[in-house]
Coordinates of C-alpha atoms in Angstrom, one line a residue:
M235 CA -0.5 42.5 30.8
R236 CA 1.7 39.4 30.8
T237 CA 1.0 37.1 27.9
I238 CA 0.7 33.4 28.6
R239 CA 3.4 31.2 26.9
F240 CA 2.4 27.8 25.5
S241 CA 5.3 25.7 24.5
I242 CA 5.0 23.0 21.8
S243 CA 5.2 20.3 24.5
T244 CA 2.3 22.0 26.3
K245 CA 0.3 22.2 23.1
L246 CA 1.0 18.5 22.4
A247 CA -0.1 17.6 25.9
L248 CA -3.3 19.6 25.4
S249 CA -3.9 18.0 22.1
F250 CA -3.3 14.6 23.6
G251 CA -5.7 15.4 26.4
V252 CA -8.4 16.5 23.9
A253 CA -7.9 13.3 22.0
L254 CA -8.2 11.3 25.2
I255 CA -11.4 13.1 26.1
L256 CA -12.9 12.4 22.6
F257 CA -11.8 8.8 22.9
G258 CA -13.3 8.6 26.4
I259 CA -16.6 10.0 25.1
V260 CA -16.7 7.4 22.2
T261 CA -15.7 4.6 24.6
Y262 CA -18.4 5.7 27.2
Q263 CA -21.1 5.8 24.5
S264 CA -20.0 2.4 23.2
L265 CA -20.1 0.9 26.7
I266 CA -23.5 2.4 27.4
T267 CA -24.8 1.0 24.1
I268 CA -23.3 -2.4 24.8
Q269 CA -25.0 -2.5 28.2
H270 CA -28.3 -1.5 26.6
L271 CA -27.9 -4.1 23.9
R272 CA -27.0 -6.7 26.5
R273 CA -30.0 -6.0 28.6
L274 CA -32.2 -6.0 25.5
S275 CA -30.7 -9.3 24.5
D276 CA -31.6 -10.7 27.9
D277 CA -35.1 -9.3 27.5
V278 CA -35.4 -10.9 24.1
N279 CA -34.2 -14.2 25.5
N280 CA -36.7 -14.0 28.3
A281 CA -39.5 -13.0 26.0
R282 CA -38.7 -16.0 23.7
N283 CA -38.5 -18.2 26.8
V284 CA -42.0 -17.0 27.9
Q285 CA -43.2 -17.6 24.4
I286 CA -41.8 -21.1 24.3
L287 CA -43.0 -22.0 27.8
S288 CA -46.5 -20.5 27.1
E289 CA -46.9 -22.5 23.9
R290 CA -45.6 -25.6 25.7
A291 CA -48.0 -25.0 28.6
L292 CA -50.9 -24.7 26.2
R293 CA -50.0 -28.0 24.5
L294 CA -49.8 -29.7 27.9
A295 CA -53.2 -28.3 28.9
E296 CA -54.7 -29.5 25.6
R297 CA -53.1 -32.9 26.3
Q298 CA -54.7 -32.9 29.7
F299 CA -58.1 -31.9 28.3
A300 CA -57.9 -34.6 25.7
A301 CA -56.9 -37.3 28.3
V302 CA -59.8 -36.3 30.6
H303 CA -62.2 -36.2 27.7
D304 CA -61.1 -39.6 26.3
F305 CA -61.1 -41.2 29.8
V306 CA -64.7 -40.0 30.5
I307 CA -65.9 -41.1 27.1
G308 CA -63.9 -44.2 26.6
G309 CA -63.0 -45.3 30.1
D310 CA -59.3 -46.0 29.3
A311 CA -57.5 -46.2 32.6
S312 CA -54.1 -45.4 31.1
L313 CA -55.3 -41.9 30.3
Q314 CA -55.4 -41.1 34.0
Q315 CA -51.6 -41.3 34.1
T316 CA -51.3 -39.2 31.0
A317 CA -53.6 -36.5 32.5
E318 CA -51.6 -36.6 35.8
E319 CA -48.3 -36.2 34.0
A320 CA -49.6 -33.4 31.8
A321 CA -51.0 -31.6 34.9
K322 CA -47.8 -32.0 36.8
E323 CA -45.6 -30.7 34.0
L324 CA -48.0 -27.9 33.4
G325 CA -47.7 -26.8 37.0
D326 CA -43.9 -26.8 36.8
I327 CA -44.0 -24.7 33.6
L328 CA -46.4 -22.2 35.2
N329 CA -44.1 -22.0 38.3
E330 CA -41.1 -21.3 36.0
L331 CA -43.2 -18.6 34.2
Q332 CA -44.1 -17.0 37.5
S333 CA -40.4 -16.9 38.6
H334 CA -39.5 -15.1 35.3
A335 CA -42.4 -12.7 35.4
R336 CA -41.2 -9.0 35.1
T337 CA -44.4 -7.2 34.3
D338 CA -47.7 -6.9 36.1
R339 CA -49.6 -8.3 33.1
W340 CA -47.2 -11.2 33.0
K341 CA -47.7 -12.0 36.7
E342 CA -51.5 -11.6 36.4
L343 CA -51.8 -14.0 33.6
T344 CA -49.4 -16.5 35.2
N345 CA -51.4 -16.4 38.5
R346 CA -54.7 -16.8 36.7
A347 CA -53.4 -19.8 34.7
M348 CA -52.0 -21.4 37.8
T349 CA -55.3 -20.9 39.7
N350 CA -57.4 -22.4 36.8
A351 CA -54.9 -25.3 36.3
Q352 CA -55.0 -26.2 40.0
R353 CA -58.8 -25.9 40.0
Y354 CA -59.1 -28.0 36.9
R355 CA -56.8 -30.7 38.4
E356 CA -58.8 -30.8 41.6
M357 CA -62.1 -31.0 39.6
T358 CA -60.9 -33.8 37.3
Q359 CA -59.1 -35.9 39.9
P360 CA -62.3 -37.4 41.3
L361 CA -63.5 -38.3 37.8
F362 CA -60.8 -41.0 37.6
S363 CA -62.4 -42.9 40.4
R364 CA -64.8 -44.7 38.0
T365 CA -64.5 -45.8 34.4
D366 CA -68.2 -46.7 33.5
Y367 CA -69.6 -43.3 32.6
T368 CA -72.5 -43.4 30.1
K369 CA -72.5 -40.9 27.3
A370 CA -75.0 -38.7 29.1
E371 CA -73.0 -38.8 32.3
G372 CA -69.8 -38.2 30.5
R373 CA -71.3 -35.1 28.8
Q374 CA -72.6 -33.9 32.1
V375 CA -69.2 -34.4 33.9
L376 CA -67.4 -32.6 31.1
Q377 CA -69.7 -29.7 31.3
T378 CA -68.9 -29.3 35.0
V379 CA -65.2 -28.7 34.2
E380 CA -65.8 -26.9 30.9
E381 CA -65.8 -23.4 32.4
T382 CA -62.5 -24.0 34.3
Q383 CA -61.0 -25.6 31.2
T384 CA -62.0 -22.6 29.1
N385 CA -60.6 -20.1 31.6
L386 CA -57.3 -22.1 31.8
Q387 CA -57.1 -22.2 28.0
E388 CA -57.8 -18.5 27.7
A389 CA -55.2 -17.6 30.3
L390 CA -52.6 -19.8 28.5
N391 CA -53.5 -18.3 25.1
E392 CA -53.1 -14.8 26.5
L393 CA -49.7 -15.9 27.9
V394 CA -48.7 -17.1 24.4
A395 CA -49.9 -13.8 23.0
L396 CA -48.0 -12.0 25.7
G397 CA -44.8 -13.9 24.8
D398 CA -45.3 -13.0 21.2
D399 CA -45.8 -9.3 22.1
L400 CA -42.8 -9.3 24.4
V401 CA -40.6 -10.8 21.6
T402 CA -41.9 -8.3 19.1
E403 CA -41.5 -5.4 21.5
T404 CA -38.0 -6.3 22.6
Q405 CA -36.9 -6.9 19.1
N406 CA -38.2 -3.5 18.0
M407 CA -36.5 -2.0 21.0
Q408 CA -33.3 -3.8 20.1
R409 CA -33.4 -2.5 16.6
T410 CA -34.2 1.0 17.8
I411 CA -31.2 0.8 20.3
E412 CA -29.0 -0.5 17.5
R413 CA -29.9 2.3 15.2
R414 CA -29.4 4.8 18.0
A415 CA -26.1 3.2 18.9
W416 CA -25.0 3.4 15.3
S417 CA -26.0 7.0 15.2
T418 CA -24.2 7.7 18.5
L419 CA -21.1 5.9 17.4
V420 CA -21.1 7.5 14.0
G421 CA -21.7 10.9 15.6
A422 CA -18.9 10.3 18.1
A423 CA -16.6 9.1 15.4
L424 CA -17.4 12.2 13.3
L425 CA -16.8 14.4 16.4
A426 CA -13.4 12.7 16.9
V427 CA -12.6 13.1 13.2
M428 CA -13.6 16.7 13.2
G429 CA -11.6 17.2 16.4
A430 CA -8.6 15.6 14.8
I431 CA -9.0 17.7 11.7
A432 CA -9.4 20.8 13.9
L433 CA -6.3 19.9 15.8
G434 CA -4.4 19.1 12.6
G435 CA -5.4 22.4 11.1
L436 CA -4.4 24.3 14.3
W437 CA -1.0 22.6 14.3
F438 CA -0.6 23.3 10.6
R439 CA -1.3 27.0 11.1
V440 CA 0.9 27.2 14.2
I441 CA 3.9 25.2 12.8
V442 CA 4.0 24.9 9.0
P443 CA 3.7 28.5 7.8
P444 CA 6.3 30.0 10.1
L445 CA 8.7 27.2 9.3
R446 CA 8.1 27.6 5.6
Q447 CA 8.7 31.4 5.8
M448 CA 11.9 30.9 7.8
A449 CA 13.1 28.3 5.3
I450 CA 12.5 30.7 2.3
T451 CA 14.2 33.5 4.1
A452 CA 17.1 31.3 5.1
Q453 CA 17.5 30.2 1.5
R454 CA 17.6 33.8 0.2
I455 CA 20.2 34.7 2.9
A456 CA 22.2 31.6 1.9
D457 CA 22.2 33.0 -1.7
G458 CA 23.7 36.2 -0.4
D459 CA 20.7 38.4 -0.1
L460 CA 20.9 40.1 3.3
S461 CA 18.4 42.7 2.3
V462 CA 15.5 40.3 2.6
S463 CA 12.7 41.3 4.9
L464 CA 12.3 38.9 7.9
P465 CA 8.9 37.4 8.6
E466 CA 6.9 38.6 11.6
I467 CA 6.3 35.5 13.7
G468 CA 4.4 36.1 17.0
N469 CA 4.3 32.5 18.3
R470 CA 4.8 32.3 22.0
D471 CA 6.6 28.9 21.8
E472 CA 9.9 27.4 20.6
I473 CA 9.1 28.4 17.0
G474 CA 8.7 32.0 18.0
D475 CA 12.0 31.8 20.0
M476 CA 13.7 30.3 17.0
A477 CA 12.3 33.1 14.8
R478 CA 13.6 35.8 17.2
A479 CA 17.0 34.2 17.4
F480 CA 17.1 33.9 13.6
R481 CA 16.3 37.7 13.4
K482 CA 19.1 38.5 15.8
M483 CA 21.5 36.3 13.7
V484 CA 20.5 38.1 10.5
D485 CA 21.0 41.5 12.2
G486 CA 24.4 40.3 13.3
L487 CA 25.3 39.1 9.8
R488 CA 24.2 42.5 8.4
G489 CA 26.4 44.3 11.0
L490 CA 29.3 42.0 10.2
F491 CA 28.9 42.5 6.5
H492 CA 28.8 46.3 7.0
A493 CA 32.0 46.1 9.1
V494 CA 33.7 43.9 6.5
S495 CA 32.7 46.3 3.7
Q496 CA 34.2 49.2 5.6
S497 CA 37.4 47.3 6.3
T498 CA 37.6 46.3 2.6
H499 CA 37.3 49.9 1.6
T500 CA 40.1 50.9 4.1
V501 CA 42.3 48.1 2.8
L502 CA 41.6 49.2 -0.8
E503 CA 42.7 52.8 0.0
A504 CA 45.9 51.5 1.7
A505 CA 46.6 49.3 -1.3
R506 CA 46.3 52.2 -3.6
E507 CA 48.8 54.2 -1.4
L508 CA 51.1 51.2 -1.4
E509 CA 50.8 51.0 -5.1
S510 CA 51.9 54.6 -5.5
V511 CA 54.8 54.1 -3.1
A512 CA 55.8 51.0 -4.9
E513 CA 55.8 52.9 -8.2
Q514 CA 58.2 55.5 -6.7
S515 CA 60.3 52.8 -5.2
A516 CA 60.4 51.0 -8.5
A517 CA 61.7 54.2 -10.2
G518 CA 64.4 54.7 -7.5
A519 CA 65.3 51.1 -7.8
S520 CA 65.7 51.5 -11.6
Q521 CA 68.1 54.4 -11.1
A522 CA 70.0 52.5 -8.4
A523 CA 70.2 49.5 -10.8
Q524 CA 71.7 51.7 -13.5
A525 CA 74.3 53.1 -11.0
V526 CA 75.0 49.6 -9.8
S527 CA 75.5 48.4 -13.4
Q528 CA 78.0 51.2 -14.0
V529 CA 79.8 50.4 -10.7
A530 CA 79.8 46.7 -11.7
A531 CA 81.3 47.5 -15.0
G532 CA 84.1 49.5 -13.3
V533 CA 84.6 46.9 -10.8
T534 CA 84.9 44.3 -13.5
E535 CA 87.6 46.3 -15.3
Q536 CA 89.4 46.8 -12.0
A537 CA 89.2 43.2 -11.3
Q538 CA 90.7 42.4 -14.7
A539 CA 93.6 44.9 -14.1
S540 CA 94.1 43.4 -10.6
E541 CA 94.4 40.0 -12.2
E542 CA 97.1 41.3 -14.5
V543 CA 99.0 42.9 -11.5
R544 CA 98.7 39.6 -9.6
Q545 CA 100.1 37.6 -12.5
T546 CA 103.0 40.2 -12.9
I547 CA 103.8 40.0 -9.2
E548 CA 103.7 36.2 -9.3
Q549 CA 106.1 36.3 -12.3
L550 CA 108.3 38.8 -10.3
R551 CA 108.3 36.5 -7.4
R552 CA 109.5 33.6 -9.5
T553 CA 112.2 35.8 -11.1
T554 CA 113.4 36.9 -7.7
Q555 CA 113.7 33.3 -6.7
E556 CA 115.6 32.6 -9.8
I557 CA 117.9 35.5 -9.2
A558 CA 118.5 34.4 -5.7
A559 CA 119.3 31.0 -6.9
G560 CA 121.6 32.3 -9.6
A561 CA 123.5 34.5 -7.1
Q562 CA 124.4 31.5 -5.1
Q563 CA 125.8 29.6 -8.0
T564 CA 128.6 31.5 -9.5
A565 CA 129.6 35.0 -9.9
G566 CA 129.9 34.4 -13.5
E567 CA 126.3 34.5 -13.8
I568 CA 126.0 38.1 -12.6
Q569 CA 125.7 39.3 -16.2
A570 CA 122.7 37.0 -16.5
T571 CA 121.3 38.5 -13.3
S572 CA 121.8 41.9 -14.6
Q573 CA 119.9 41.0 -17.6
L574 CA 117.1 39.6 -15.4
L575 CA 117.0 42.8 -13.4
D576 CA 116.5 44.7 -16.5
R577 CA 113.6 42.4 -17.5
M578 CA 112.2 42.9 -13.9
N579 CA 112.4 46.6 -14.3
Q580 CA 110.6 46.4 -17.5
V581 CA 107.9 44.3 -15.9
V582 CA 107.5 46.7 -13.0
E583 CA 107.1 49.6 -15.3
A584 CA 104.5 47.6 -17.2
V585 CA 102.7 46.8 -14.0
T586 CA 102.8 50.4 -12.9
G587 CA 101.4 51.5 -16.3
N588 CA 98.6 48.9 -16.0
A589 CA 97.7 50.0 -12.5
E590 CA 97.6 53.6 -13.6
R591 CA 95.3 52.8 -16.5
A592 CA 93.0 50.7 -14.2
R593 CA 92.8 53.6 -11.8
E594 CA 91.9 56.0 -14.6
R595 CA 89.1 53.7 -15.8
A596 CA 87.8 53.4 -12.3
E597 CA 87.6 57.1 -11.9

């Protein structure tokens, strides 16, 4: 079965891909959390808006109730305008509340408040046609609108309570989502950290121990220890290739060392033979030197005798020249020439004797 090879670049790419996946998970969870928080923030703002508008509508209704009551009891005509303005503003607020309604309860209370507000306005509008109500008539008139007023006030109070409940509920949901978001982010961060630690541990086991073993082995080989056992590294990547090449290199060094050792042994044996031959040659050379010394001594003596012969011959040459010169002068000098010939004869005999002695010494 063929094993799958994963190079270091492939492992780095896989690690980078895992890191990207973890980062994508964290980012996705963060985006989802941000969207939830944004929606909850909008819900909180809407709930607060409902709360504010409901409270404002309740105050306007109370102002309208007070204006109608004071007009019927006191007959102040300026209160009619106050009641109309309050009624108009109350209707606008209720329309705005209806446009923002998101729940059935919210829509129901808004419709009920709008119905009672419209009915109350229709019922109180004819009351402003006269200003001379007696106390008994005023109480009777106010009783006719009291039920509608009460219904409107109850609807508005329920809207205010609904706004409070919405604010509380959305705030609770926001806090819950925030806690959940923090938990999710912390969990994702822990997952990323654990993944990074796992990848780091994997890389440590894959890269560091083989390199440390190879460094220790290389140091021992550098110190001259070729008998060191090589580490078994089964990585199917560049580190494994380097380990196998390192093993081949060490095997080659061992073979080279063995060959050098054998060559050194052969050279040593040859050196020993050469040493024996050199000793024999030295003995022969010593004998030859002695013979040469003897020959040199004889040659030196012969050279000395030869020098004496040369000097005698030179002297003979000069004497002959003198004889020749004397023979040309006068016949009277023949006696002197005879004497010179005698001297020459003596010299020749001396030279002959010296040459004989030199020959005997040379022999």
